[in-house]
């Protein structure tokens, strides 16, 4: 069921968003050459405990996951596009790292993701990150009353096409509320003026993710990490966004 949130409920969701933003800020600043992915997960875990929040990931076990996730943040490195399961890996100079984090605060969920370069950037990686962030911004700008979900998806897809990137439609955005994944699906490409009408109080995560050379993915042996089929690198950005009469509001901003 797709629900519309009241202004008071959006204020409560904003608190969850601020916390999620603080965790992504702390973990992204901690990500450096020589830092282990398990250290980043431990940092996020400590922040959840200190805030009295709840992880959306640790017991998460959807049909596409090999087992309960068991960690509190996704850490996808280089050719890992989504759902990177933290493991004993030490970050190296030039790694492309995506941090994806969702948590519940006082019963409300927020979900966000960011990609960054560890150490010395490669030009093509930096460009991929910039284009993916531009696609997120375009999707957010289209999240206005009177548009439809297809307008959001089409705005994301247009940025990818201009950059000559292929778009995978297996995973995308989703509605957010009391749970991390609601019924509403937000593809990263689509046709304008199609799909669910955008109304005040609608809340959903917009999350473009692109790979440099392909749109095909496969699941790693860990049962979770989705990797590019050709080994090319991937980037992913995400925000939880509310549709309001005054325009889109990013609930997962700092």
Short mmCIF file of C-alpha atoms in Angstrom, two decimals:
data_model
loop_
_atom_site.label_atom_id
_atom_site.label_comp_id
_atom_site.label_asym_id
_atom_site.label_seq_id
_atom_site.Cartn_x
_atom_site.Cartn_y
_atom_site.Cartn_z
CA UNK A 1 0.00 0.00 0.00
CA UNK A 2 1.24 3.47 -0.92
CA UNK A 3 0.65 6.05 1.82
CA UNK A 4 0.82 9.84 1.86
CA UNK A 5 2.52 11.44 4.85
CA UNK A 6 1.33 14.47 6.79
CA UNK A 7 3.60 17.50 7.35
CA UNK A 8 4.09 16.34 10.96
CA UNK A 9 5.12 12.88 9.79
CA UNK A 10 7.55 14.40 7.28
CA UNK A 11 9.18 16.31 10.14
CA UNK A 12 9.66 13.02 11.99
CA UNK A 13 11.09 11.40 8.87
CA UNK A 14 13.49 14.32 8.57
CA UNK A 15 15.03 13.33 11.90
CA UNK A 16 15.74 9.85 10.54
CA UNK A 17 17.21 11.46 7.44
CA UNK A 18 19.57 13.65 9.42
CA UNK A 19 20.86 10.60 11.26
CA UNK A 20 21.39 8.66 8.03
CA UNK A 21 23.23 11.66 6.58
CA UNK A 22 25.46 11.86 9.65
CA UNK A 23 26.44 8.19 9.34
CA UNK A 24 27.27 8.55 5.66
CA UNK A 25 29.31 11.66 6.43
CA UNK A 26 31.27 9.91 9.19
CA UNK A 27 31.92 6.73 7.21
CA UNK A 28 32.88 8.59 4.03
CA UNK A 29 35.38 10.72 5.99
CA UNK A 30 36.77 7.57 7.62
CA UNK A 31 37.18 5.79 4.28
CA UNK A 32 40.86 6.06 3.42
CA UNK A 33 43.71 3.97 2.08
CA UNK A 34 44.43 1.25 4.63
CA UNK A 35 40.97 1.26 6.22
CA UNK A 36 39.10 -2.05 6.30
CA UNK A 37 35.46 -2.30 5.20
CA UNK A 38 34.65 -4.00 8.50
CA UNK A 39 35.92 -0.90 10.31
CA UNK A 40 33.41 1.24 8.41
CA UNK A 41 30.62 -1.17 9.32
CA UNK A 42 31.69 -1.06 12.96
CA UNK A 43 31.62 2.75 12.92
CA UNK A 44 28.10 2.76 11.51
CA UNK A 45 27.07 0.13 14.06
CA UNK A 46 28.42 2.26 16.94
CA UNK A 47 26.49 5.30 15.67
CA UNK A 48 23.26 3.29 15.46
CA UNK A 49 23.70 2.12 19.04
CA UNK A 50 24.57 5.59 20.33
CA UNK A 51 21.52 7.13 18.65
CA UNK A 52 19.13 4.39 19.76
CA UNK A 53 18.26 3.77 16.11
CA UNK A 54 17.56 0.46 14.38
CA UNK A 55 19.40 -1.02 11.43
CA UNK A 56 17.33 -1.75 8.33
CA UNK A 57 19.97 -4.14 7.02
CA UNK A 58 21.26 -6.48 9.69
CA UNK A 59 18.29 -8.89 9.64
CA UNK A 60 17.21 -8.04 6.08
CA UNK A 61 16.62 -11.20 4.02
CA UNK A 62 14.66 -10.62 0.80
CA UNK A 63 14.26 -13.25 -1.88
CA UNK A 64 17.35 -12.04 -3.77
CA UNK A 65 19.64 -12.23 -0.70
CA UNK A 66 21.53 -15.41 0.05
CA UNK A 67 21.03 -15.04 3.82
CA UNK A 68 20.25 -12.31 6.36
CA UNK A 69 22.57 -9.41 5.48
CA UNK A 70 24.27 -9.45 8.88
CA UNK A 71 25.89 -6.00 8.59
CA UNK A 72 24.53 -2.45 8.94
CA UNK A 73 25.93 -0.66 5.87
CA UNK A 74 26.53 -1.63 2.24
CA UNK A 75 30.12 -1.14 1.08
CA UNK A 76 30.45 -1.64 -2.68
CA UNK A 77 33.97 -1.37 -4.11
CA UNK A 78 34.96 -0.87 -7.77
CA UNK A 79 32.96 -3.39 -9.86
CA UNK A 80 30.49 -3.95 -7.00
CA UNK A 81 27.41 -1.98 -8.02
CA UNK A 82 24.92 -2.64 -5.21
CA UNK A 83 24.43 -4.43 -1.90
CA UNK A 84 28.14 -4.76 -1.17
CA UNK A 85 28.46 -6.96 1.91
CA UNK A 86 31.22 -5.63 4.21
CA UNK A 87 34.07 -8.12 4.45
CA UNK A 88 37.77 -8.27 5.26
CA UNK A 89 39.00 -5.94 2.53
CA UNK A 90 41.44 -3.08 3.05
CA UNK A 91 40.80 -0.03 0.87
CA UNK A 92 43.48 0.79 -1.70
CA UNK A 93 44.52 3.96 -3.47
CA UNK A 94 42.08 4.68 -6.30
CA UNK A 95 39.23 2.45 -5.11
CA UNK A 96 35.73 3.59 -6.05
CA UNK A 97 33.61 3.08 -2.94
CA UNK A 98 29.84 3.32 -2.53
CA UNK A 99 28.32 3.56 0.93
CA UNK A 100 24.59 2.78 1.14
CA UNK A 101 22.86 3.13 4.50
CA UNK A 102 19.32 2.97 5.85
CA UNK A 103 18.10 3.15 9.43
CA UNK A 104 14.94 3.60 11.43
CA UNK A 105 14.67 6.36 14.03
CA UNK A 106 11.55 6.43 16.22
CA UNK A 107 9.82 4.15 13.74
CA UNK A 108 10.61 6.16 10.58
CA UNK A 109 13.08 5.07 7.91
CA UNK A 110 15.48 7.02 5.74
CA UNK A 111 17.71 5.61 2.99
CA UNK A 112 20.67 7.23 1.23
CA UNK A 113 23.86 6.39 -0.66
CA UNK A 114 27.03 8.12 -1.84
CA UNK A 115 29.98 7.18 -4.05
CA UNK A 116 33.52 8.47 -3.59
CA UNK A 117 37.11 7.88 -4.59
CA UNK A 118 39.58 6.64 -1.99
CA UNK A 119 42.91 8.37 -2.48
CA UNK A 120 43.94 9.25 -6.05
CA UNK A 121 40.99 9.50 -8.48
CA UNK A 122 40.91 8.14 -12.00
CA UNK A 123 39.32 10.55 -14.49
CA UNK A 124 36.78 8.04 -15.78
CA UNK A 125 35.72 7.12 -12.24
CA UNK A 126 35.29 10.76 -11.28
CA UNK A 127 33.19 11.35 -14.38
CA UNK A 128 31.00 8.33 -13.59
CA UNK A 129 30.41 9.68 -10.09
CA UNK A 130 29.54 13.14 -11.45
CA UNK A 131 27.06 11.75 -13.99
CA UNK A 132 25.38 9.52 -11.40
CA UNK A 133 25.01 12.48 -9.03
CA UNK A 134 23.59 14.57 -11.90
CA UNK A 135 21.03 11.82 -12.54
CA UNK A 136 19.99 11.91 -8.88
CA UNK A 137 19.61 15.70 -9.04
CA UNK A 138 17.53 15.40 -12.23
CA UNK A 139 15.25 12.81 -10.66
CA UNK A 140 14.75 14.94 -7.57
CA UNK A 141 13.94 18.02 -9.69
CA UNK A 142 11.19 16.04 -11.44
CA UNK A 143 9.58 14.96 -8.13
CA UNK A 144 6.90 17.67 -8.18
CA UNK A 145 3.14 17.65 -7.76
CA UNK A 146 1.45 17.07 -11.11
CA UNK A 147 4.20 14.88 -12.52
CA UNK A 148 4.12 11.11 -12.58
CA UNK A 149 6.72 8.58 -11.58
CA UNK A 150 7.63 8.12 -15.23
CA UNK A 151 8.79 11.74 -15.29
CA UNK A 152 11.25 11.02 -12.47
CA UNK A 153 12.49 7.87 -14.19
CA UNK A 154 12.78 9.57 -17.58
CA UNK A 155 14.82 12.42 -16.09
CA UNK A 156 17.30 9.93 -14.62
CA UNK A 157 17.49 7.92 -17.84
CA UNK A 158 18.08 11.01 -19.97
CA UNK A 159 21.21 11.87 -18.00
CA UNK A 160 22.50 8.32 -18.47
CA UNK A 161 21.81 8.37 -22.22
CA UNK A 162 23.61 11.68 -22.68
CA UNK A 163 26.63 10.11 -21.00
CA UNK A 164 26.25 6.96 -23.13
CA UNK A 165 25.69 4.76 -20.10
CA UNK A 166 23.43 1.73 -20.15
CA UNK A 167 20.69 1.51 -17.52
CA UNK A 168 19.85 -1.63 -15.54
CA UNK A 169 16.18 -1.77 -14.51
CA UNK A 170 16.41 -4.75 -12.16
CA UNK A 171 16.87 -2.49 -9.13
CA UNK A 172 15.84 1.10 -8.53
CA UNK A 173 14.20 3.42 -6.06
CA UNK A 174 11.25 2.64 -3.82
CA UNK A 175 8.76 4.18 -1.46
CA UNK A 176 9.97 4.71 2.12
CA UNK A 177 8.07 5.06 5.36
CA UNK A 178 7.77 2.77 8.33
CA UNK A 179 9.72 0.20 6.31
CA UNK A 180 12.73 0.56 4.04
CA UNK A 181 11.15 -0.82 0.88
CA UNK A 182 7.55 0.09 0.13
CA UNK A 183 5.35 -0.94 -2.79
CA UNK A 184 6.22 1.94 -5.10
CA UNK A 185 9.04 1.18 -7.56
CA UNK A 186 11.15 3.99 -9.06
CA UNK A 187 12.98 2.71 -12.18
CA UNK A 188 16.09 4.52 -13.40
CA UNK A 189 14.59 4.99 -16.85
CA UNK A 190 11.05 5.33 -18.10
CA UNK A 191 8.53 7.22 -20.16
CA UNK A 192 7.26 10.69 -19.17
CA UNK A 193 3.64 11.09 -18.10
CA UNK A 194 3.33 7.43 -17.18
CA UNK A 195 3.08 5.72 -13.80
CA UNK A 196 1.93 6.72 -10.34
CA UNK A 197 0.83 10.37 -9.94
CA UNK A 198 3.02 12.42 -7.61
CA UNK A 199 1.01 13.90 -4.75
CA UNK A 200 1.89 15.92 -1.64
CA UNK A 201 3.10 13.62 1.13
CA UNK A 202 4.47 10.91 -1.16
CA UNK A 203 7.93 9.78 0.03
CA UNK A 204 10.31 7.64 -1.96
CA UNK A 205 14.01 6.94 -2.47
CA UNK A 206 15.54 7.93 -5.79
CA UNK A 207 18.70 5.93 -6.48
CA UNK A 208 20.44 6.00 -9.84
CA UNK A 209 23.29 3.53 -10.22
CA UNK A 210 25.33 3.07 -13.37
CA UNK A 211 28.22 0.93 -14.55
CA UNK A 212 30.83 2.12 -17.03
CA UNK A 213 30.65 -0.69 -19.56
CA UNK A 214 27.49 -2.74 -19.18
CA UNK A 215 24.02 -3.01 -17.68
CA UNK A 216 24.42 -6.68 -16.78
CA UNK A 217 25.14 -7.82 -13.22
CA UNK A 218 25.80 -11.02 -11.35
CA UNK A 219 25.66 -12.00 -7.68
CA UNK A 220 28.94 -12.61 -5.87
CA UNK A 221 29.54 -15.82 -3.95
CA UNK A 222 28.68 -13.97 -0.73
CA UNK A 223 25.02 -14.11 -1.85
CA UNK A 224 24.60 -10.33 -1.75
CA UNK A 225 27.11 -8.20 -3.63
CA UNK A 226 25.97 -7.38 -7.16
CA UNK A 227 28.88 -6.90 -9.56
CA UNK A 228 29.15 -5.65 -13.13
CA UNK A 229 29.25 -8.50 -15.60
CA UNK A 230 32.31 -7.11 -17.39
CA UNK A 231 34.28 -5.96 -14.35
CA UNK A 232 33.71 -2.27 -15.05
CA UNK A 233 33.30 0.12 -12.15
CA UNK A 234 30.01 1.36 -10.75
CA UNK A 235 28.64 4.40 -8.92
CA UNK A 236 25.43 4.86 -6.92
CA UNK A 237 23.73 7.85 -5.31
CA UNK A 238 20.49 7.93 -3.34
CA UNK A 239 18.27 10.28 -1.37
CA UNK A 240 14.94 9.90 0.39
CA UNK A 241 12.66 12.58 -1.07
CA UNK A 242 9.24 13.95 -0.16
CA UNK A 243 6.84 15.47 -2.69
CA UNK A 244 5.32 18.67 -1.29
CA UNK A 245 3.26 21.58 -2.60
CA UNK A 246 6.43 23.68 -2.38
CA UNK A 247 8.54 21.26 -4.41
CA UNK A 248 10.70 18.23 -3.59
CA UNK A 249 12.25 18.05 -0.12
CA UNK A 250 15.34 15.91 0.48
CA UNK A 251 14.69 14.18 3.79
CA UNK A 252 18.09 12.47 3.93
CA UNK A 253 20.17 15.65 3.69
CA UNK A 254 22.41 16.77 6.54
#
